mmCIF file of the C-alpha atoms, coordinates in Angstrom:
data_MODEL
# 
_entry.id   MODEL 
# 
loop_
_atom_site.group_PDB 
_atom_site.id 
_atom_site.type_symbol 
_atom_site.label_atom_id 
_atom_site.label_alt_id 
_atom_site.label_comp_id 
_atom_site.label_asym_id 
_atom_site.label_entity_id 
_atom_site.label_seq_id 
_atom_site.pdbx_PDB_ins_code 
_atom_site.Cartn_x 
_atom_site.Cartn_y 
_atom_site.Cartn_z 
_atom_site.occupancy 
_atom_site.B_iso_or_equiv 
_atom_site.pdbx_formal_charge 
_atom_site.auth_seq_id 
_atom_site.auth_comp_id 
_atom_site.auth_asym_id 
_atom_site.auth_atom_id 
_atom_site.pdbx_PDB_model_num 
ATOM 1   C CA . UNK A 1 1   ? -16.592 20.136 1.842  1.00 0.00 ? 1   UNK A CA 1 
ATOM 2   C CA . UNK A 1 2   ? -15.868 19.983 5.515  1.00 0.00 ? 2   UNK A CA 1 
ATOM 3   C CA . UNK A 1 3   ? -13.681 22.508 7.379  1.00 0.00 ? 3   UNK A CA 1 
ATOM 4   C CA . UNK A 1 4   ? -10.764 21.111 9.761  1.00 0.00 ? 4   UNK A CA 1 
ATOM 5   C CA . UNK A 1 5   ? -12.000 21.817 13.477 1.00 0.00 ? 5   UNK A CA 1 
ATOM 6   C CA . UNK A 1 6   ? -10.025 24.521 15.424 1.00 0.00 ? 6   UNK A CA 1 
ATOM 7   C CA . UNK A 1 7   ? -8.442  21.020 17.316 1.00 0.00 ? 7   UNK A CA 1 
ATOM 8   C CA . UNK A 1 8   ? -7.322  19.151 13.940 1.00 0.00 ? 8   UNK A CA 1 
ATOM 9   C CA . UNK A 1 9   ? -5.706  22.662 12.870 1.00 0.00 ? 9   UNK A CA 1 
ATOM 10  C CA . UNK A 1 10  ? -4.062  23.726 16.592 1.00 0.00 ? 10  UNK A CA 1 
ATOM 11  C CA . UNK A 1 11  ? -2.811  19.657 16.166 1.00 0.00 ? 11  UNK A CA 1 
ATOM 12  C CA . UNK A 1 12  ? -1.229  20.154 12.633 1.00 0.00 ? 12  UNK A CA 1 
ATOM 13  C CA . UNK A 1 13  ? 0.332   22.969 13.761 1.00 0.00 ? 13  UNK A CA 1 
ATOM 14  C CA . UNK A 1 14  ? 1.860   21.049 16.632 1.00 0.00 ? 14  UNK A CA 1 
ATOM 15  C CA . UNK A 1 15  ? 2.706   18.023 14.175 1.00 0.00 ? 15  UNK A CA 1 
ATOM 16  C CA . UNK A 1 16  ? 4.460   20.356 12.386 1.00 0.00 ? 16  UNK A CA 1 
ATOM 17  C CA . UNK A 1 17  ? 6.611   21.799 14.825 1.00 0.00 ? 17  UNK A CA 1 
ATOM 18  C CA . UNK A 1 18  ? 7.589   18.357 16.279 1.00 0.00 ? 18  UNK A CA 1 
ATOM 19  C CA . UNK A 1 19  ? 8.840   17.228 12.651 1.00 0.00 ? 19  UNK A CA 1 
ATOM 20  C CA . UNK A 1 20  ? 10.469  20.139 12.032 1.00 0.00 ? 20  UNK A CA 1 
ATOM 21  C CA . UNK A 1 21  ? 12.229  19.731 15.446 1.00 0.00 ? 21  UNK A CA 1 
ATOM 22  C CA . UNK A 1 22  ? 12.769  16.069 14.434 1.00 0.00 ? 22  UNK A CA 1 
ATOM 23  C CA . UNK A 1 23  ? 14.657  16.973 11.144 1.00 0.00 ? 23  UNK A CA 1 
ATOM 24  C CA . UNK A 1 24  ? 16.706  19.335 12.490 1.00 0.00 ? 24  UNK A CA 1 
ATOM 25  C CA . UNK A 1 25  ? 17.761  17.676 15.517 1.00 0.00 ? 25  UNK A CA 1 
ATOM 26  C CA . UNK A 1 26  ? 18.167  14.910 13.344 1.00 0.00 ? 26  UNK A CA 1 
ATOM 27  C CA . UNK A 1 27  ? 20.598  17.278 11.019 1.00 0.00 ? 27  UNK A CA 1 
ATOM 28  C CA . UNK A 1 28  ? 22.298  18.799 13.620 1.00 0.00 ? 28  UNK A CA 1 
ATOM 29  C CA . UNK A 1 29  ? 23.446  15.274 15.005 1.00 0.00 ? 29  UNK A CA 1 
ATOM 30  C CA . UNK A 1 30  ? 24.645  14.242 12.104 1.00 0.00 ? 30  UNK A CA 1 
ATOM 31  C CA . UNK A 1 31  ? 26.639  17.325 11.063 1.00 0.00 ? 31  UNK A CA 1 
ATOM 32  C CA . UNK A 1 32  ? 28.255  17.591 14.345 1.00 0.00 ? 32  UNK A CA 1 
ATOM 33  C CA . UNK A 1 33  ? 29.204  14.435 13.828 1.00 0.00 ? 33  UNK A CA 1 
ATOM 34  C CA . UNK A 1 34  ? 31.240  16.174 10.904 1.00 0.00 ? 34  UNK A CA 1 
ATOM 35  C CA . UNK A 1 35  ? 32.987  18.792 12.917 1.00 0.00 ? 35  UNK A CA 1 
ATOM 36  C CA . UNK A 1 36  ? 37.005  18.846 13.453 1.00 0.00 ? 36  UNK A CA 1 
ATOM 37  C CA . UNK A 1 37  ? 36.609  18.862 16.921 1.00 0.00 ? 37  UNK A CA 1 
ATOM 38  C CA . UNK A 1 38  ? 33.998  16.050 17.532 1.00 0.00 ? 38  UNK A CA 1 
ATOM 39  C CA . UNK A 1 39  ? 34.246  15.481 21.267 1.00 0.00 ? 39  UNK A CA 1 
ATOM 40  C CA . UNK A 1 40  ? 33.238  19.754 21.707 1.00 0.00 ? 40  UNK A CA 1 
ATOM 41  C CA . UNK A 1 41  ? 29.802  18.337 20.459 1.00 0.00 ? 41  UNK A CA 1 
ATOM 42  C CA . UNK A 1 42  ? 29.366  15.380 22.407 1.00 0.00 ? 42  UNK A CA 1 
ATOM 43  C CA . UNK A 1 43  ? 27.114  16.843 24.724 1.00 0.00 ? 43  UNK A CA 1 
ATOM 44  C CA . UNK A 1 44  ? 24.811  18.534 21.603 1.00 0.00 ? 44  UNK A CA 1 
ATOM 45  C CA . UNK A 1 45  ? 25.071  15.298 19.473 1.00 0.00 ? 45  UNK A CA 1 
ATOM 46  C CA . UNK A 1 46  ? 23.836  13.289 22.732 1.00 0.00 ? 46  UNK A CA 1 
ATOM 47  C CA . UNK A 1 47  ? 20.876  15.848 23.292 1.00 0.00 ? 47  UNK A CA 1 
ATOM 48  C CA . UNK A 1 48  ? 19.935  16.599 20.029 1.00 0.00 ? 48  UNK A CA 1 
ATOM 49  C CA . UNK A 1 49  ? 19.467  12.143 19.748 1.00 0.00 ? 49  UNK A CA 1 
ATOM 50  C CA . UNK A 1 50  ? 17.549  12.405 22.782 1.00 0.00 ? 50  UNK A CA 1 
ATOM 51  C CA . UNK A 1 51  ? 15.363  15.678 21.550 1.00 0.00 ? 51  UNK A CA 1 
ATOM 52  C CA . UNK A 1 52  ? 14.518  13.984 18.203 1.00 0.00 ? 52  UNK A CA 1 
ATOM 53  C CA . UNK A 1 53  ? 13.340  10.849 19.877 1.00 0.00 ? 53  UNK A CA 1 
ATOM 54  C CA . UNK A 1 54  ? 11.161  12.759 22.188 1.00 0.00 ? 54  UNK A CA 1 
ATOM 55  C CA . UNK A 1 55  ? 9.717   14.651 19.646 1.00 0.00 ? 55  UNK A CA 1 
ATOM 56  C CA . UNK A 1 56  ? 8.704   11.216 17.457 1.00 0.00 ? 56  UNK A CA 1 
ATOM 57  C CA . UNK A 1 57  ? 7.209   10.077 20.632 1.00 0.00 ? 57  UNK A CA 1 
ATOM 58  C CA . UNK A 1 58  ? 5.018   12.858 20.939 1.00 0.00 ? 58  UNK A CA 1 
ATOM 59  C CA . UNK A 1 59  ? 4.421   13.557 17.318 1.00 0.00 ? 59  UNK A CA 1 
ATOM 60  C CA . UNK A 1 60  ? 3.003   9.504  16.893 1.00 0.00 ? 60  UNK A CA 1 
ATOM 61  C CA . UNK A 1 61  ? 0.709   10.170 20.437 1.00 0.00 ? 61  UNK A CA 1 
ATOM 62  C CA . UNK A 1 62  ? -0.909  13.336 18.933 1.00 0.00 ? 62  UNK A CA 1 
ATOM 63  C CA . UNK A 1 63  ? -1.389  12.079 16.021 1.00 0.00 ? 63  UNK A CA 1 
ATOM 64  C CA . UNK A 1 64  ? -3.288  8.894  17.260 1.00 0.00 ? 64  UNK A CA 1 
ATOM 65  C CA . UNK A 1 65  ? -4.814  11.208 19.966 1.00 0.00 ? 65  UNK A CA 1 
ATOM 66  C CA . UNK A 1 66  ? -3.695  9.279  22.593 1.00 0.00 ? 66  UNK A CA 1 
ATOM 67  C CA . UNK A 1 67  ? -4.345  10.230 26.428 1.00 0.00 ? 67  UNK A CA 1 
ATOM 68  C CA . UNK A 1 68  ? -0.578  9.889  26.766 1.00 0.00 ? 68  UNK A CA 1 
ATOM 69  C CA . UNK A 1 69  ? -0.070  13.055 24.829 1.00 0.00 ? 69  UNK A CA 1 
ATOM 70  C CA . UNK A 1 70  ? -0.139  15.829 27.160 1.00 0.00 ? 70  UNK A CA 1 
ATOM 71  C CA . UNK A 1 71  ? 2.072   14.026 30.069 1.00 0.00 ? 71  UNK A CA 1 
ATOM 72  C CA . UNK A 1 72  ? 4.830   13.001 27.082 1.00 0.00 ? 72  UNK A CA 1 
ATOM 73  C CA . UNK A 1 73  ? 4.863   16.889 26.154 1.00 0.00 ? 73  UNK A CA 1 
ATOM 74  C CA . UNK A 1 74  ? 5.577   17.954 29.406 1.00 0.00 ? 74  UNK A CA 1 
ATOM 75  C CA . UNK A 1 75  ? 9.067   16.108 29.024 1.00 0.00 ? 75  UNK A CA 1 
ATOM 76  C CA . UNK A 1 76  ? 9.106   17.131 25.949 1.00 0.00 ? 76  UNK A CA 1 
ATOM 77  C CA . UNK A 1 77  ? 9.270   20.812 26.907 1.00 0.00 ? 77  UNK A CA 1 
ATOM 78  C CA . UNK A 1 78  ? 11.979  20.057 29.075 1.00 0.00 ? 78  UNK A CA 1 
ATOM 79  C CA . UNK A 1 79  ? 14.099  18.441 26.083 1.00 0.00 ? 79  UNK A CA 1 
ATOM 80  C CA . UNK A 1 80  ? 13.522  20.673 23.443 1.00 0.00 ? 80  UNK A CA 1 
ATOM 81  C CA . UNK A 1 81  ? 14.386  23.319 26.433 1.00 0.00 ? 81  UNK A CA 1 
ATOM 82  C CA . UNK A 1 82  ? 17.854  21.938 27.450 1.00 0.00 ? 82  UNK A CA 1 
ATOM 83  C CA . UNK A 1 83  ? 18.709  20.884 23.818 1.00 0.00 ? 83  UNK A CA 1 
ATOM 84  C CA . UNK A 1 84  ? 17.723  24.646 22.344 1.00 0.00 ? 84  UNK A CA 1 
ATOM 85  C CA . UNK A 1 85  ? 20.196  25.540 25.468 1.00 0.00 ? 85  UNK A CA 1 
ATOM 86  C CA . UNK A 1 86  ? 22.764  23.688 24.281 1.00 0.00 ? 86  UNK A CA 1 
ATOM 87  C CA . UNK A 1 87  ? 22.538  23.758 20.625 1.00 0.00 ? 87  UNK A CA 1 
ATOM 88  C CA . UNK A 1 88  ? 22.103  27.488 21.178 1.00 0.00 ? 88  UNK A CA 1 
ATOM 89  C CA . UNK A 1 89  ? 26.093  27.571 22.570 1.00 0.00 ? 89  UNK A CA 1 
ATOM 90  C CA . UNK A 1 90  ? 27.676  26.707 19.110 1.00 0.00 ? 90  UNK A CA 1 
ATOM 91  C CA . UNK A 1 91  ? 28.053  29.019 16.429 1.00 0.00 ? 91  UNK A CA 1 
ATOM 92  C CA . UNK A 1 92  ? 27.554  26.489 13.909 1.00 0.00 ? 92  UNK A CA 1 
ATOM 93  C CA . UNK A 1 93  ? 24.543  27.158 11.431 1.00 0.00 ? 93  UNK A CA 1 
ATOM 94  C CA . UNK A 1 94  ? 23.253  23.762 11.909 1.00 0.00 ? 94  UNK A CA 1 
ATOM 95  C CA . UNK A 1 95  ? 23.438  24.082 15.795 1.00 0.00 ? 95  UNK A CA 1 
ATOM 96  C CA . UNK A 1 96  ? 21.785  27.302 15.611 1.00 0.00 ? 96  UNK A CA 1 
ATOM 97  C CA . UNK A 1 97  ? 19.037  26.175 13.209 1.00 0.00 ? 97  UNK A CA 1 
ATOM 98  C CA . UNK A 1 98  ? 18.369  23.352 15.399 1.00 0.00 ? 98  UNK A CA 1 
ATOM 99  C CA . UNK A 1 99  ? 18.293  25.408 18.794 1.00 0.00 ? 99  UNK A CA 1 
ATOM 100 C CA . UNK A 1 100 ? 15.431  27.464 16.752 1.00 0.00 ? 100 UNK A CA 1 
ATOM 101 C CA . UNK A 1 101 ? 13.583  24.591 16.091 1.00 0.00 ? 101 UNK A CA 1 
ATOM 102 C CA . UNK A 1 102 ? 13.984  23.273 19.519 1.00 0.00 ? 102 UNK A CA 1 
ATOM 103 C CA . UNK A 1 103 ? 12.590  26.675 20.411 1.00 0.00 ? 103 UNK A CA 1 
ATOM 104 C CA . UNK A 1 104 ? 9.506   26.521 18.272 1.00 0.00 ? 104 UNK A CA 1 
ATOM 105 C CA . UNK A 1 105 ? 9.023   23.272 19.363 1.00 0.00 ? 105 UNK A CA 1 
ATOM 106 C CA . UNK A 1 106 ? 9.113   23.911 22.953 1.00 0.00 ? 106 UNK A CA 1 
ATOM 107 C CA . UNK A 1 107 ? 6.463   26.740 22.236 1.00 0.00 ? 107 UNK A CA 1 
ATOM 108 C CA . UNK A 1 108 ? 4.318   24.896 20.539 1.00 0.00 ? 108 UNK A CA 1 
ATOM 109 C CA . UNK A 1 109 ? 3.933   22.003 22.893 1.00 0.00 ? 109 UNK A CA 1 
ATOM 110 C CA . UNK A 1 110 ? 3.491   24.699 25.680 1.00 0.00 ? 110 UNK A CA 1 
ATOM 111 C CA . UNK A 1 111 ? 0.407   26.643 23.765 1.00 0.00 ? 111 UNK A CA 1 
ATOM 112 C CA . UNK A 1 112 ? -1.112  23.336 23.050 1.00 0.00 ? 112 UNK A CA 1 
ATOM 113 C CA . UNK A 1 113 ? -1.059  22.164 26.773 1.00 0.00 ? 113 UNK A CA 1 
ATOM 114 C CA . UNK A 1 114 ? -2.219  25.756 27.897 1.00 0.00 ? 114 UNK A CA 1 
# 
């Protein structure tokens, strides 16, 4: 039976992150869409959109191994960054959840570039 290489395992672990930031970003949207004060969460509902679809991008180039990979992450550093920022300013649980994620995320892609 073969092993996973130390790359297919440090690239699960990133796949991982980036769908776990995907979901919750995802979540958080979507529930903030929910909240009695809707426009407050404009700005979250707008980044946590943008942070998901970052994250999909990046998730689908890893996964295919594309060369594209490492230059996508860089941005998407810098989105999971500002939308963990943001999220981060709310005290709802879904807001906080996500800025976690968002965190992880952001960590993840950072190891894996080095």
């Amino acid at each position: 039976m073969n092993q996973p290489t130390s790359s297919a395992l440090d690239n699960q672990i990133l796949l991982d992150a980036l769908n776990r930031c995907v979901a919750a970003c995802e979540h958080c949207a979507t529930a903030c869409l929910n909240e009695e004060h809707v426009k407050h969460m404009v700005g979250c509902i707008r980044l946590d959109r943008d942070c998901a679809d970052i994250c999909a991008l990046t998730a689908r180039l890893v996964a295919r191994g594309s060369v594209h990979a490492k230059h996508i992450m860089k941005e998407c550093v810098e989105v999971c960054r500002l939308c963990e920022a943001e999220c981060a300013k709310h005290n709802h649980t879904h807001c906080q959840q996500c800025a976690a994620a968002c965190k992880a995320c952001a960590d993840a892609c950072a190891a894996y570039m080095g």
